[in-house]
mmCIF file of C-alpha atoms in Angstrom:
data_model
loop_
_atom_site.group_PDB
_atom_site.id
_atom_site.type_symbol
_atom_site.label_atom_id
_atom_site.label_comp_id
_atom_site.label_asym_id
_atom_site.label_seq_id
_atom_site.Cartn_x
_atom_site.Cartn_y
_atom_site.Cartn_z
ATOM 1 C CA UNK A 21 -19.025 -8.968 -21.552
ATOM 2 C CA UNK A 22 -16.399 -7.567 -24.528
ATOM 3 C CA UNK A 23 -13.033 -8.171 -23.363
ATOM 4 C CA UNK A 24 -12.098 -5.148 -25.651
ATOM 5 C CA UNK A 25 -12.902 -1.906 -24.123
ATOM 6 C CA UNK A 26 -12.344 -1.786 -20.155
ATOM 7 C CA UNK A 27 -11.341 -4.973 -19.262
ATOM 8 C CA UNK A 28 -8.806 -4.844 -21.918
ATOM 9 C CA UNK A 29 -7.785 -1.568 -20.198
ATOM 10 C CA UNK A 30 -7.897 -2.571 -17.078
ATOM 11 C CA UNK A 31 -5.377 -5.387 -17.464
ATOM 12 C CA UNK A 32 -2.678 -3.348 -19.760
ATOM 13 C CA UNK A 33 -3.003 -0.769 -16.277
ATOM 14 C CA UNK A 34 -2.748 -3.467 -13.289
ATOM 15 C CA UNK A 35 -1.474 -6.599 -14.947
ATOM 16 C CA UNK A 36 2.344 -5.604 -14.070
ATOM 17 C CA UNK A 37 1.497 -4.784 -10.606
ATOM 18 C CA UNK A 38 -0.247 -7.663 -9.572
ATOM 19 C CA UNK A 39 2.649 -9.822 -11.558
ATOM 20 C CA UNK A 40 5.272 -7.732 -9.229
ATOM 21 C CA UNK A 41 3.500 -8.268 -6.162
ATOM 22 C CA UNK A 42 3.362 -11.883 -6.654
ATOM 23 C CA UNK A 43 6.961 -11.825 -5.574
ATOM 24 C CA UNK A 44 7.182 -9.245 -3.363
ATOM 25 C CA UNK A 45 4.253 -10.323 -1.320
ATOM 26 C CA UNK A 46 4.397 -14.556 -1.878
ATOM 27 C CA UNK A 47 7.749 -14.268 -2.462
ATOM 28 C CA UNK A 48 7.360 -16.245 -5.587
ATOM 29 C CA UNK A 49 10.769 -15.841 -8.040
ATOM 30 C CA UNK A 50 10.125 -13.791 -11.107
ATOM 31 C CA UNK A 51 9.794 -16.836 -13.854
ATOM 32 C CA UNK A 52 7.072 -18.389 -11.520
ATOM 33 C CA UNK A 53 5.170 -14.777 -11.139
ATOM 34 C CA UNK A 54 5.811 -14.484 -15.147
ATOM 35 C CA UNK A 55 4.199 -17.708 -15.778
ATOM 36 C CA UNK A 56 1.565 -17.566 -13.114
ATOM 37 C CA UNK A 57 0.528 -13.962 -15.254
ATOM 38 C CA UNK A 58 0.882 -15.619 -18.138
ATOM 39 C CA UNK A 59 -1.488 -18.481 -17.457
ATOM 40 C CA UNK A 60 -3.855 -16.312 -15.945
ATOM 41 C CA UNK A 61 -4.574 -14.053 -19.083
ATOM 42 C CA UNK A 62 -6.549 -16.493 -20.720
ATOM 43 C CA UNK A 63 -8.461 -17.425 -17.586
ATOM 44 C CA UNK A 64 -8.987 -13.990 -17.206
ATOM 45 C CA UNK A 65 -10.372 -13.417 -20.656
ATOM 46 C CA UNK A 66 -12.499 -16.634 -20.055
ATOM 47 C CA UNK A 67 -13.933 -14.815 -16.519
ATOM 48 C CA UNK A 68 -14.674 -11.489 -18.639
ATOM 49 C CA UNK A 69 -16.336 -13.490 -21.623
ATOM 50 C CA UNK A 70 -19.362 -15.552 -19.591
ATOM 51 C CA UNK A 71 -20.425 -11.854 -17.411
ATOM 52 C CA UNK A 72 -23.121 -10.161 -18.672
ATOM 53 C CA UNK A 73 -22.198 -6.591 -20.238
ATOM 54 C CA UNK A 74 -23.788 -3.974 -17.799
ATOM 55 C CA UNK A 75 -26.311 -1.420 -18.605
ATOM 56 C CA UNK A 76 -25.652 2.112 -19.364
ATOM 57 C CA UNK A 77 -25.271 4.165 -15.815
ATOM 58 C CA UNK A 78 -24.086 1.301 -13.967
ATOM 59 C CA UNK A 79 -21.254 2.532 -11.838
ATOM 60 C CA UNK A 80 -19.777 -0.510 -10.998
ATOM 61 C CA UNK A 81 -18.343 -2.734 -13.984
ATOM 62 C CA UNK A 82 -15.192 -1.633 -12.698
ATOM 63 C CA UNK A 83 -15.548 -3.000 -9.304
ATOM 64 C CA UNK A 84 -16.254 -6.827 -11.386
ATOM 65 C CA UNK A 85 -13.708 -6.557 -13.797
ATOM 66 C CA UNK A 86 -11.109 -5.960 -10.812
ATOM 67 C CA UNK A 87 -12.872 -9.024 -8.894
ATOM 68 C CA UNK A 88 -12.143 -10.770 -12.288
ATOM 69 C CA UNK A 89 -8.810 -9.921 -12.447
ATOM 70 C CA UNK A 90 -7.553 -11.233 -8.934
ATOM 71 C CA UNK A 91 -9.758 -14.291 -9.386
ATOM 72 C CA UNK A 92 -7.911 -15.423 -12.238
ATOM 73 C CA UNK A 93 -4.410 -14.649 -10.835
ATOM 74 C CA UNK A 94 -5.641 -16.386 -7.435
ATOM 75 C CA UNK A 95 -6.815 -19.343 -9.772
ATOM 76 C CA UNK A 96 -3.620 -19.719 -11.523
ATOM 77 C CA UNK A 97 -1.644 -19.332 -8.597
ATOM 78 C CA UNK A 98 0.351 -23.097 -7.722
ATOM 79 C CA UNK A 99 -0.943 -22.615 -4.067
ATOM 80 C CA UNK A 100 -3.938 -21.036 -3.027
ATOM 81 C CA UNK A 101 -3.689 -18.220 -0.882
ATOM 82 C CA UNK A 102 -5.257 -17.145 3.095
ATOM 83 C CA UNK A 103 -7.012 -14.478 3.297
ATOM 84 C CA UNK A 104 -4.750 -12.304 5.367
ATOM 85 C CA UNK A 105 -1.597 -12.204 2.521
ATOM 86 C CA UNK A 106 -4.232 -12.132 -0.199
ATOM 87 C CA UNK A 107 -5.544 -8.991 1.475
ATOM 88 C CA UNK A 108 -2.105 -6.979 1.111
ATOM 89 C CA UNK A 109 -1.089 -8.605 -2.202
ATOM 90 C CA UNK A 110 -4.694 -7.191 -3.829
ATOM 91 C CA UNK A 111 -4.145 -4.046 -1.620
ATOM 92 C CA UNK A 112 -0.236 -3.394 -2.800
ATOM 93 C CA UNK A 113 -1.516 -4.739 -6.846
ATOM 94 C CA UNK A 114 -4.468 -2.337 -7.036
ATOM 95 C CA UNK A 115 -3.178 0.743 -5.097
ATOM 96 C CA UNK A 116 -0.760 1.724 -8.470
ATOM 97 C CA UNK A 117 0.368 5.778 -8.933
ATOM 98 C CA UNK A 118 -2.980 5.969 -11.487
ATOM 99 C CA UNK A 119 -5.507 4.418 -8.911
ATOM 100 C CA UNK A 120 -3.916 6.963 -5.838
ATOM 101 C CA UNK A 121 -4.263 9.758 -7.995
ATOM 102 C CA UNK A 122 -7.814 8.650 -9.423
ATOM 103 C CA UNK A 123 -8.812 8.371 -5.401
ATOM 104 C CA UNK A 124 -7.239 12.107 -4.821
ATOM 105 C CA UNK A 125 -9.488 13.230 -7.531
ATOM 106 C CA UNK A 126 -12.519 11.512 -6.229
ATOM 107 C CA UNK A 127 -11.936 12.419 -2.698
ATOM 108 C CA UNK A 128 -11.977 16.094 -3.953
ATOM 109 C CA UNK A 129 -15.539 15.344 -5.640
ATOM 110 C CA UNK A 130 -16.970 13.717 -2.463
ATOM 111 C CA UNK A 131 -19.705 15.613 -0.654
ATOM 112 C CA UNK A 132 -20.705 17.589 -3.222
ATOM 113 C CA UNK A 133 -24.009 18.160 -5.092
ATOM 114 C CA UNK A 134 -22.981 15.525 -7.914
ATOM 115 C CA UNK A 135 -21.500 13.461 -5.810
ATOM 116 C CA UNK A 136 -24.923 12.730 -3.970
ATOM 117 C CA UNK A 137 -26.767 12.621 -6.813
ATOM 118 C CA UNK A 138 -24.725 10.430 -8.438
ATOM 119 C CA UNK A 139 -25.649 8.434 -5.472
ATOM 120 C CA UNK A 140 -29.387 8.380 -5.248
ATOM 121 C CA UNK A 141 -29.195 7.646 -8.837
ATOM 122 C CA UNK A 142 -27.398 4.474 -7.813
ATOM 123 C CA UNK A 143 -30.022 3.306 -4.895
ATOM 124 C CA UNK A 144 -32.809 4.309 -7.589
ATOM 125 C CA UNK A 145 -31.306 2.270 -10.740
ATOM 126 C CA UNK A 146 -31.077 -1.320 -8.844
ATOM 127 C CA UNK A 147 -29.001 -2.877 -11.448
ATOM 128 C CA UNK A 148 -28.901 -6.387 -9.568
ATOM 129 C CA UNK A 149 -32.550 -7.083 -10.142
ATOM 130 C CA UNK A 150 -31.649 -7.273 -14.195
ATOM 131 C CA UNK A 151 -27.982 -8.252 -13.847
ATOM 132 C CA UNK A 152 -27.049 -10.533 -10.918
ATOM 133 C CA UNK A 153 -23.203 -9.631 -10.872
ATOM 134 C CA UNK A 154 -24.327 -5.835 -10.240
ATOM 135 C CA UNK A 155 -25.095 -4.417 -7.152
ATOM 136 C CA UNK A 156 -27.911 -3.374 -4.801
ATOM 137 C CA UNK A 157 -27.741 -0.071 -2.515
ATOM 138 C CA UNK A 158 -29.595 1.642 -0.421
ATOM 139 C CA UNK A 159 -28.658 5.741 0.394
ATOM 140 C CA UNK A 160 -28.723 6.894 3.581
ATOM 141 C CA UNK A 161 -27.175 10.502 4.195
ATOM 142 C CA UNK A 162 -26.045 10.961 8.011
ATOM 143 C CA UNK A 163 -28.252 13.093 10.126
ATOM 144 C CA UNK A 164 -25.890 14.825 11.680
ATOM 145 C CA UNK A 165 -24.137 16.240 8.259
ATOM 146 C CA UNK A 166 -20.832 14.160 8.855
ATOM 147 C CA UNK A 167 -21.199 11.938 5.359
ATOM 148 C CA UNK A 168 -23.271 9.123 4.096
ATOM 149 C CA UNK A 169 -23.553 5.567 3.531
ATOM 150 C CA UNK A 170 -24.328 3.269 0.510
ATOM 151 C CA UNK A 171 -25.916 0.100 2.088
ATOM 152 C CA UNK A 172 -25.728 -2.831 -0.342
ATOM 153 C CA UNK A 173 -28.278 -5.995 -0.302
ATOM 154 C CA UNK A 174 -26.844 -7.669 -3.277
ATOM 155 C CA UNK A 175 -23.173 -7.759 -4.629
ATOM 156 C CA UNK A 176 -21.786 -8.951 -7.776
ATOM 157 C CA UNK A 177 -18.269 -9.827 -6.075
ATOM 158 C CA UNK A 178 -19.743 -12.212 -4.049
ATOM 159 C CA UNK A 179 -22.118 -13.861 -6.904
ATOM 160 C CA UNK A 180 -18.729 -14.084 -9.355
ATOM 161 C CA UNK A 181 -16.481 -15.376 -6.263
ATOM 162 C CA UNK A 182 -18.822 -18.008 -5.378
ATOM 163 C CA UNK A 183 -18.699 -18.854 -9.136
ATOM 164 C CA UNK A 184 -15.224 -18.980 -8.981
ATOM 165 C CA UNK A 185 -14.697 -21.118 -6.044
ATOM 166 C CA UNK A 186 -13.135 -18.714 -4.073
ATOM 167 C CA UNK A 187 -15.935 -17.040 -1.803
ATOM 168 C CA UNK A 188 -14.096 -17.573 1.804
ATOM 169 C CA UNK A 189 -11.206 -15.254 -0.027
ATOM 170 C CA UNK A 190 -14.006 -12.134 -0.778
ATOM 171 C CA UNK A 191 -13.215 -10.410 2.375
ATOM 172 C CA UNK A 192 -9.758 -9.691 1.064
ATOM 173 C CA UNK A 193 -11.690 -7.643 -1.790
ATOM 174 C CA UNK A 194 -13.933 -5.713 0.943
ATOM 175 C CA UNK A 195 -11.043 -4.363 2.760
ATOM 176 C CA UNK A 196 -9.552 -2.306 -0.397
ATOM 177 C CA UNK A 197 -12.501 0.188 0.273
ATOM 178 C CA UNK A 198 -10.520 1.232 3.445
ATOM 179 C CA UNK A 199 -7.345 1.438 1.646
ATOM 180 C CA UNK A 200 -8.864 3.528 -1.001
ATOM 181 C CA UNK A 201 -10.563 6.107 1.301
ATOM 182 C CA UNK A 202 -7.660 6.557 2.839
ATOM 183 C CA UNK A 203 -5.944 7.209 -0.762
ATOM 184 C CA UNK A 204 -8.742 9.796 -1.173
ATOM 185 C CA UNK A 205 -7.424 11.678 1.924
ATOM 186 C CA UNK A 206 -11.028 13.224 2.780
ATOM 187 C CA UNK A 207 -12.759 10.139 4.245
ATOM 188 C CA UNK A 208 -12.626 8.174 7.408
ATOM 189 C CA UNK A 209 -14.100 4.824 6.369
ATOM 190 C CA UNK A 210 -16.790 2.960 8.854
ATOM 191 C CA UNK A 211 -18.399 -0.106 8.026
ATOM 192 C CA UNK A 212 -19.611 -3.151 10.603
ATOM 193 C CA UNK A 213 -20.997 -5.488 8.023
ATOM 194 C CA UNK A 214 -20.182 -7.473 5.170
ATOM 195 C CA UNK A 215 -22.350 -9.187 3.200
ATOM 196 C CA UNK A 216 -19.393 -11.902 2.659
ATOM 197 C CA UNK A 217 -18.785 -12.111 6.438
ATOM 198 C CA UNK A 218 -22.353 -13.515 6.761
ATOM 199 C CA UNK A 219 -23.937 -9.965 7.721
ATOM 200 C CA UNK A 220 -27.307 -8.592 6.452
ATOM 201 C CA UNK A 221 -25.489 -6.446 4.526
ATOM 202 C CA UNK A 222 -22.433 -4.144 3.028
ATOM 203 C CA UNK A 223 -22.477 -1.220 4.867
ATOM 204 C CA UNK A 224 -20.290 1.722 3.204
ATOM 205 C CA UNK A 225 -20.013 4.714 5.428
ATOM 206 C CA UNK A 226 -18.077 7.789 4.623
ATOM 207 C CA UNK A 227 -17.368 10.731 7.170
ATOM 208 C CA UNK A 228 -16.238 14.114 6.361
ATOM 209 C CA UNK A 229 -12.279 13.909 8.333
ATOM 210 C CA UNK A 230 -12.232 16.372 11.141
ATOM 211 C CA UNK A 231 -16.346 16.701 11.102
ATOM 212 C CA UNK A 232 -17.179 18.579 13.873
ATOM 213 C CA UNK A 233 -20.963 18.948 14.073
ATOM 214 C CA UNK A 234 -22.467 22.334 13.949
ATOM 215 C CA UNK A 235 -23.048 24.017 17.560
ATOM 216 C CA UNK A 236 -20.299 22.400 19.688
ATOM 217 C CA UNK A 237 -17.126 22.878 20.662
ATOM 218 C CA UNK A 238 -14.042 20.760 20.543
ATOM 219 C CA UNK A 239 -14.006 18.679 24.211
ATOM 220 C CA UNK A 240 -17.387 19.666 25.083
#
């Protein structure tokens, strides 16, 4: 993959936030975050160079150059992190003013005709068979009319975290998908596996907030 072009974006957008967050969540002093940023540029452009570049109407190159991002901060970090404080320091780095207001802007997409065929296109085009750090999915739209869910067999965060080193830390990538439905303000997250957590697979389920189904009546 071309470091120029997204990735290149990417890091001019979220570099200073995840440099700031380095001391306001591991409390290291602001010459230790600078240097731990400045050693992890180059890993990062090393991460973004041996990826494959993705096909045309893959949706998620996005989600791997972010993976790429906090793997190269994590690896140039003096002390590696748990789980639980590299949760809210990827959570509080990613979730800048431009990322909120790109998740208000999706949330007011969601549910509608382009949405969901934006995502059947997704289940249909099966990147991960040609490019294993894409993704899987399977579309399943909610019987009752309260949302859908993308089910995913195959993930590229977990192929480039194991490549990394640093698989036991993926489920503190899984749990920004809560954070950014909640950003969207239109979706109530569900999910009950993870395909890092050792389950079958990556259940993404978003309900409509407030959904009351058709025919009933609040406390029936």
């Amino acid at each position: 993959m071309k470091y120029a072009g997204m990735p290149f974006g990417m890091w001019t957008l979220f570099a200073p936030s995840f440099r700031n967050q380095l001391t306001a969540v591991f409390g290291y002093g602001t010459n230790t975050a600078k240097a731990i940023t400045k050693k992890a540029k180059p890993k990062y452009r090393e991460i973004i160079s041996e990826l494959p570049e993705f096909e045309k109407g893959d949706r998620f190159k996005m989600n791997l150059v972010n993976c790429a991002m906090i793997g190269a901060f994590i690896l140039s970090m003096p002390e590696r992190p748990d789980v639980e404080r590299l949760t809210e320091y990827y959570a509080k780095s990613m979730m800048t003013k431009p990322l909120k207001w790109f998740c208000r802007k999706s949330g007011k997409n969601k549910f509608t005709p382009k949405d969901i065929s934006g995502m059947k296109a997704t289940a249909t085009l099966k990147a991960a068979d040609r490019n294993p750090y894409s993704w899987n999915m399977e579309f399943y739209e909610y019987p009752d009319g309260s949302g859908y869910e993308g089910r995913f067999t195959k993930c590229g965060i977990c192929v480039l975290m194991k490549k990394l080193g640093l698989y036991d830390l993926t489920p503190a990538l899984c749990r920004l998908d809560y954070t950014m439905s909640e950003a969207g303000g239109v979706t109530d997250f569900v999910r009950q596996y993870t395909l890092a957590s050792g389950g079958p697979y990556c259940d993404c389920g978003y309900k409509k907030k407030g959904f009351v189904k058709a025919g009933t009546e609040a406390g029936r």
